[in-house]
PDB file of C-alpha atoms in Angstrom:
ATOM      1  CA  GLN A   1     102.655  86.112  95.892  1.00  0.00           C
ATOM      2  CA  VAL A   2      99.182  87.454  96.643  1.00  0.00           C
ATOM      3  CA  GLN A   3      97.586  90.288  94.714  1.00  0.00           C
ATOM      4  CA  LEU A   4      94.356  92.209  95.181  1.00  0.00           C
ATOM      5  CA  VAL A   5      93.051  93.907  92.054  1.00  0.00           C
ATOM      6  CA  GLU A   6      90.249  96.432  92.322  1.00  0.00           C
ATOM      7  CA  SER A   7      87.961  97.747  89.613  1.00  0.00           C
ATOM      8  CA  GLY A   8      84.766  99.709  89.184  1.00  0.00           C
ATOM      9  CA  GLY A   9      85.515 103.204  90.427  1.00  0.00           C
ATOM     10  CA  GLY A  10      84.735 106.349  88.495  1.00  0.00           C
ATOM     11  CA  LEU A  11      82.747 109.554  88.300  1.00  0.00           C
ATOM     12  CA  VAL A  12      79.034 109.433  89.001  1.00  0.00           C
ATOM     13  CA  GLN A  13      76.313 112.003  89.626  1.00  0.00           C
ATOM     14  CA  PRO A  14      74.624 112.273  93.017  1.00  0.00           C
ATOM     15  CA  GLY A  15      71.965 109.610  93.331  1.00  0.00           C
ATOM     16  CA  GLY A  16      73.797 107.308  90.964  1.00  0.00           C
ATOM     17  CA  SER A  17      75.277 103.860  91.488  1.00  0.00           C
ATOM     18  CA  LEU A  18      78.617 102.127  91.156  1.00  0.00           C
ATOM     19  CA  ARG A  19      79.801  98.596  91.791  1.00  0.00           C
ATOM     20  CA  LEU A  20      83.318  97.940  93.024  1.00  0.00           C
ATOM     21  CA  SER A  21      85.050  94.587  92.684  1.00  0.00           C
ATOM     22  CA  CYS A  22      88.195  93.240  94.297  1.00  0.00           C
ATOM     23  CA  ALA A  23      89.699  89.921  93.242  1.00  0.00           C
ATOM     24  CA  ALA A  24      92.380  88.131  95.212  1.00  0.00           C
ATOM     25  CA  SER A  25      94.817  85.978  93.272  1.00  0.00           C
ATOM     26  CA  GLY A  26      97.971  84.001  93.929  1.00  0.00           C
ATOM     27  CA  ARG A  27      98.902  81.165  96.235  1.00  0.00           C
ATOM     28  CA  ILE A  28      96.116  81.448  98.781  1.00  0.00           C
ATOM     29  CA  SER A  29      95.327  78.871 101.403  1.00  0.00           C
ATOM     30  CA  SER A  30      92.237  80.503 102.862  1.00  0.00           C
ATOM     31  CA  LEU A  31      90.285  83.734 102.809  1.00  0.00           C
ATOM     32  CA  ASN A  32      88.674  85.105 105.906  1.00  0.00           C
ATOM     33  CA  THR A  33      87.101  88.533 106.379  1.00  0.00           C
ATOM     34  CA  MET A  34      86.879  90.742 103.273  1.00  0.00           C
ATOM     35  CA  GLY A  35      86.056  94.402 103.424  1.00  0.00           C
ATOM     36  CA  TRP A  36      86.120  97.875 101.965  1.00  0.00           C
ATOM     37  CA  TYR A  37      87.643 101.024 103.438  1.00  0.00           C
ATOM     38  CA  ARG A  38      87.754 104.543 102.080  1.00  0.00           C
ATOM     39  CA  GLN A  39      89.881 107.615 102.535  1.00  0.00           C
ATOM     40  CA  ALA A  40      88.779 111.106 101.600  1.00  0.00           C
ATOM     41  CA  PRO A  41      91.286 113.965 101.223  1.00  0.00           C
ATOM     42  CA  GLY A  42      92.450 115.192 104.606  1.00  0.00           C
ATOM     43  CA  LYS A  43      90.659 112.412 106.466  1.00  0.00           C
ATOM     44  CA  GLN A  44      91.633 109.123 108.024  1.00  0.00           C
ATOM     45  CA  ARG A  45      90.900 105.838 106.334  1.00  0.00           C
ATOM     46  CA  GLU A  46      87.587 104.469 107.582  1.00  0.00           C
ATOM     47  CA  LEU A  47      85.730 101.195 107.390  1.00  0.00           C
ATOM     48  CA  VAL A  48      82.880 101.144 104.889  1.00  0.00           C
ATOM     49  CA  ALA A  49      81.760  97.514 105.173  1.00  0.00           C
ATOM     50  CA  ARG A  50      83.141  94.075 105.890  1.00  0.00           C
ATOM     51  CA  ILE A  51      81.883  90.550 105.401  1.00  0.00           C
ATOM     52  CA  PRO A  52      83.271  87.586 107.312  1.00  0.00           C
ATOM     53  CA  LEU A  53      83.530  84.071 105.972  1.00  0.00           C
ATOM     54  CA  GLY A  54      80.573  83.236 108.176  1.00  0.00           C
ATOM     55  CA  GLY A  55      78.458  85.594 110.206  1.00  0.00           C
ATOM     56  CA  SER A  56      76.965  89.024 109.863  1.00  0.00           C
ATOM     57  CA  THR A  57      78.116  91.868 107.675  1.00  0.00           C
ATOM     58  CA  VAL A  58      79.093  95.200 109.208  1.00  0.00           C
ATOM     59  CA  TYR A  59      78.425  98.631 107.707  1.00  0.00           C
ATOM     60  CA  ALA A  60      79.412 102.145 108.614  1.00  0.00           C
ATOM     61  CA  ASP A  61      76.365 104.098 109.747  1.00  0.00           C
ATOM     62  CA  SER A  62      76.861 106.562 106.899  1.00  0.00           C
ATOM     63  CA  VAL A  63      76.304 103.879 104.229  1.00  0.00           C
ATOM     64  CA  LYS A  64      73.656 101.654 105.822  1.00  0.00           C
ATOM     65  CA  GLY A  65      70.712 101.125 103.511  1.00  0.00           C
ATOM     66  CA  ARG A  66      72.651 102.407 100.482  1.00  0.00           C
ATOM     67  CA  PHE A  67      75.666 100.098 100.135  1.00  0.00           C
ATOM     68  CA  THR A  68      75.711  96.305  99.991  1.00  0.00           C
ATOM     69  CA  ILE A  69      78.790  94.145 100.402  1.00  0.00           C
ATOM     70  CA  SER A  70      78.905  90.611  99.042  1.00  0.00           C
ATOM     71  CA  ARG A  71      81.484  87.973  98.209  1.00  0.00           C
ATOM     72  CA  ASP A  72      81.969  85.110  95.785  1.00  0.00           C
ATOM     73  CA  ASN A  73      84.234  82.600  97.496  1.00  0.00           C
ATOM     74  CA  ALA A  74      84.670  80.540  94.327  1.00  0.00           C
ATOM     75  CA  LYS A  75      86.174  83.601  92.646  1.00  0.00           C
ATOM     76  CA  ASN A  76      87.988  84.996  95.723  1.00  0.00           C
ATOM     77  CA  THR A  77      86.156  88.250  95.029  1.00  0.00           C
ATOM     78  CA  VAL A  78      84.416  90.837  97.160  1.00  0.00           C
ATOM     79  CA  TYR A  79      81.957  93.391  95.790  1.00  0.00           C
ATOM     80  CA  LEU A  80      80.553  96.681  96.997  1.00  0.00           C
ATOM     81  CA  GLN A  81      77.297  97.812  95.413  1.00  0.00           C
ATOM     82  CA  MET A  82      76.899 101.518  96.066  1.00  0.00           C
ATOM     83  CA  ASN A  83      73.501 103.113  95.447  1.00  0.00           C
ATOM     84  CA  SER A  84      72.116 106.584  96.126  1.00  0.00           C
ATOM     85  CA  LEU A  85      75.613 107.978  96.105  1.00  0.00           C
ATOM     86  CA  LYS A  86      76.270 111.322  97.746  1.00  0.00           C
ATOM     87  CA  PRO A  87      79.101 113.837  97.277  1.00  0.00           C
ATOM     88  CA  GLU A  88      80.386 112.897 100.732  1.00  0.00           C
ATOM     89  CA  ASP A  89      81.007 109.365  99.453  1.00  0.00           C
ATOM     90  CA  THR A  90      83.824 110.759  97.323  1.00  0.00           C
ATOM     91  CA  ALA A  91      87.044 109.010  98.341  1.00  0.00           C
ATOM     92  CA  VAL A  92      89.621 106.449  97.358  1.00  0.00           C
ATOM     93  CA  TYR A  93      88.163 103.031  98.133  1.00  0.00           C
ATOM     94  CA  TYR A  94      90.461 100.194  99.230  1.00  0.00           C
ATOM     95  CA  CYS A  95      89.640  96.554  99.583  1.00  0.00           C
ATOM     96  CA  ASN A  96      91.081  94.679 102.511  1.00  0.00           C
ATOM     97  CA  VAL A  97      91.297  90.927 102.796  1.00  0.00           C
ATOM     98  CA  ARG A  98      92.430  88.852 105.724  1.00  0.00           C
ATOM     99  CA  LEU A  99      93.917  85.708 104.261  1.00  0.00           C
ATOM    100  CA  VAL A 100      96.463  82.967 104.704  1.00  0.00           C
ATOM    101  CA  PRO A 101      98.932  82.502 101.840  1.00  0.00           C
ATOM    102  CA  LEU A 102     100.136  78.984 101.077  1.00  0.00           C
ATOM    103  CA  GLY A 103     103.126  78.181 103.234  1.00  0.00           C
ATOM    104  CA  ASN A 104     103.043  81.460 105.094  1.00  0.00           C
ATOM    105  CA  VAL A 105     101.391  83.146 108.051  1.00  0.00           C
ATOM    106  CA  GLY A 106      98.136  85.001 107.612  1.00  0.00           C
ATOM    107  CA  GLY A 107      97.695  88.747 107.515  1.00  0.00           C
ATOM    108  CA  ASP A 108      95.848  91.720 106.071  1.00  0.00           C
ATOM    109  CA  TYR A 109      96.264  92.544 102.393  1.00  0.00           C
ATOM    110  CA  TRP A 110      95.229  95.775 100.677  1.00  0.00           C
ATOM    111  CA  GLY A 111      94.181  96.638  97.163  1.00  0.00           C
ATOM    112  CA  GLN A 112      95.749  99.515  95.253  1.00  0.00           C
ATOM    113  CA  GLY A 113      92.718 101.750  95.715  1.00  0.00           C
ATOM    114  CA  THR A 114      90.116 103.000  93.266  1.00  0.00           C
ATOM    115  CA  GLN A 115      88.810 106.562  93.060  1.00  0.00           C
ATOM    116  CA  VAL A 116      85.097 107.199  93.477  1.00  0.00           C
ATOM    117  CA  THR A 117      83.947 110.725  92.734  1.00  0.00           C
ATOM    118  CA  VAL A 118      80.346 111.806  93.226  1.00  0.00           C
ATOM    119  CA  SER A 119      79.698 115.145  91.597  1.00  0.00           C
ATOM    120  CA  SER A 120      77.273 116.893  89.302  1.00  0.00           C
TER     121      SER A 120
END
């Protein structure tokens, strides 16, 4: 069974920073694209950033220059460094990993979500 465990959310003042982590564990054959999405109250879930196994990262326009996504393949972990946070960044953040479990077909897996609140 595959699990994604997120950590790093919390309350931060505008202009502050947070670092989110998401670790995949279980019987995994391969990891492909890893990414972060967010969902604010009353809004649809939206892509924040994604990083493929090889190739260029993708960022939402609203976070370019402030957020950085990275991954550690040895640890099956994806990170999201969030700087210069704004109140409009407040949302539940979800990691998403496209992977292939051992002995099974591949698919998209989601973390449980972590709350990020930017407020003074």
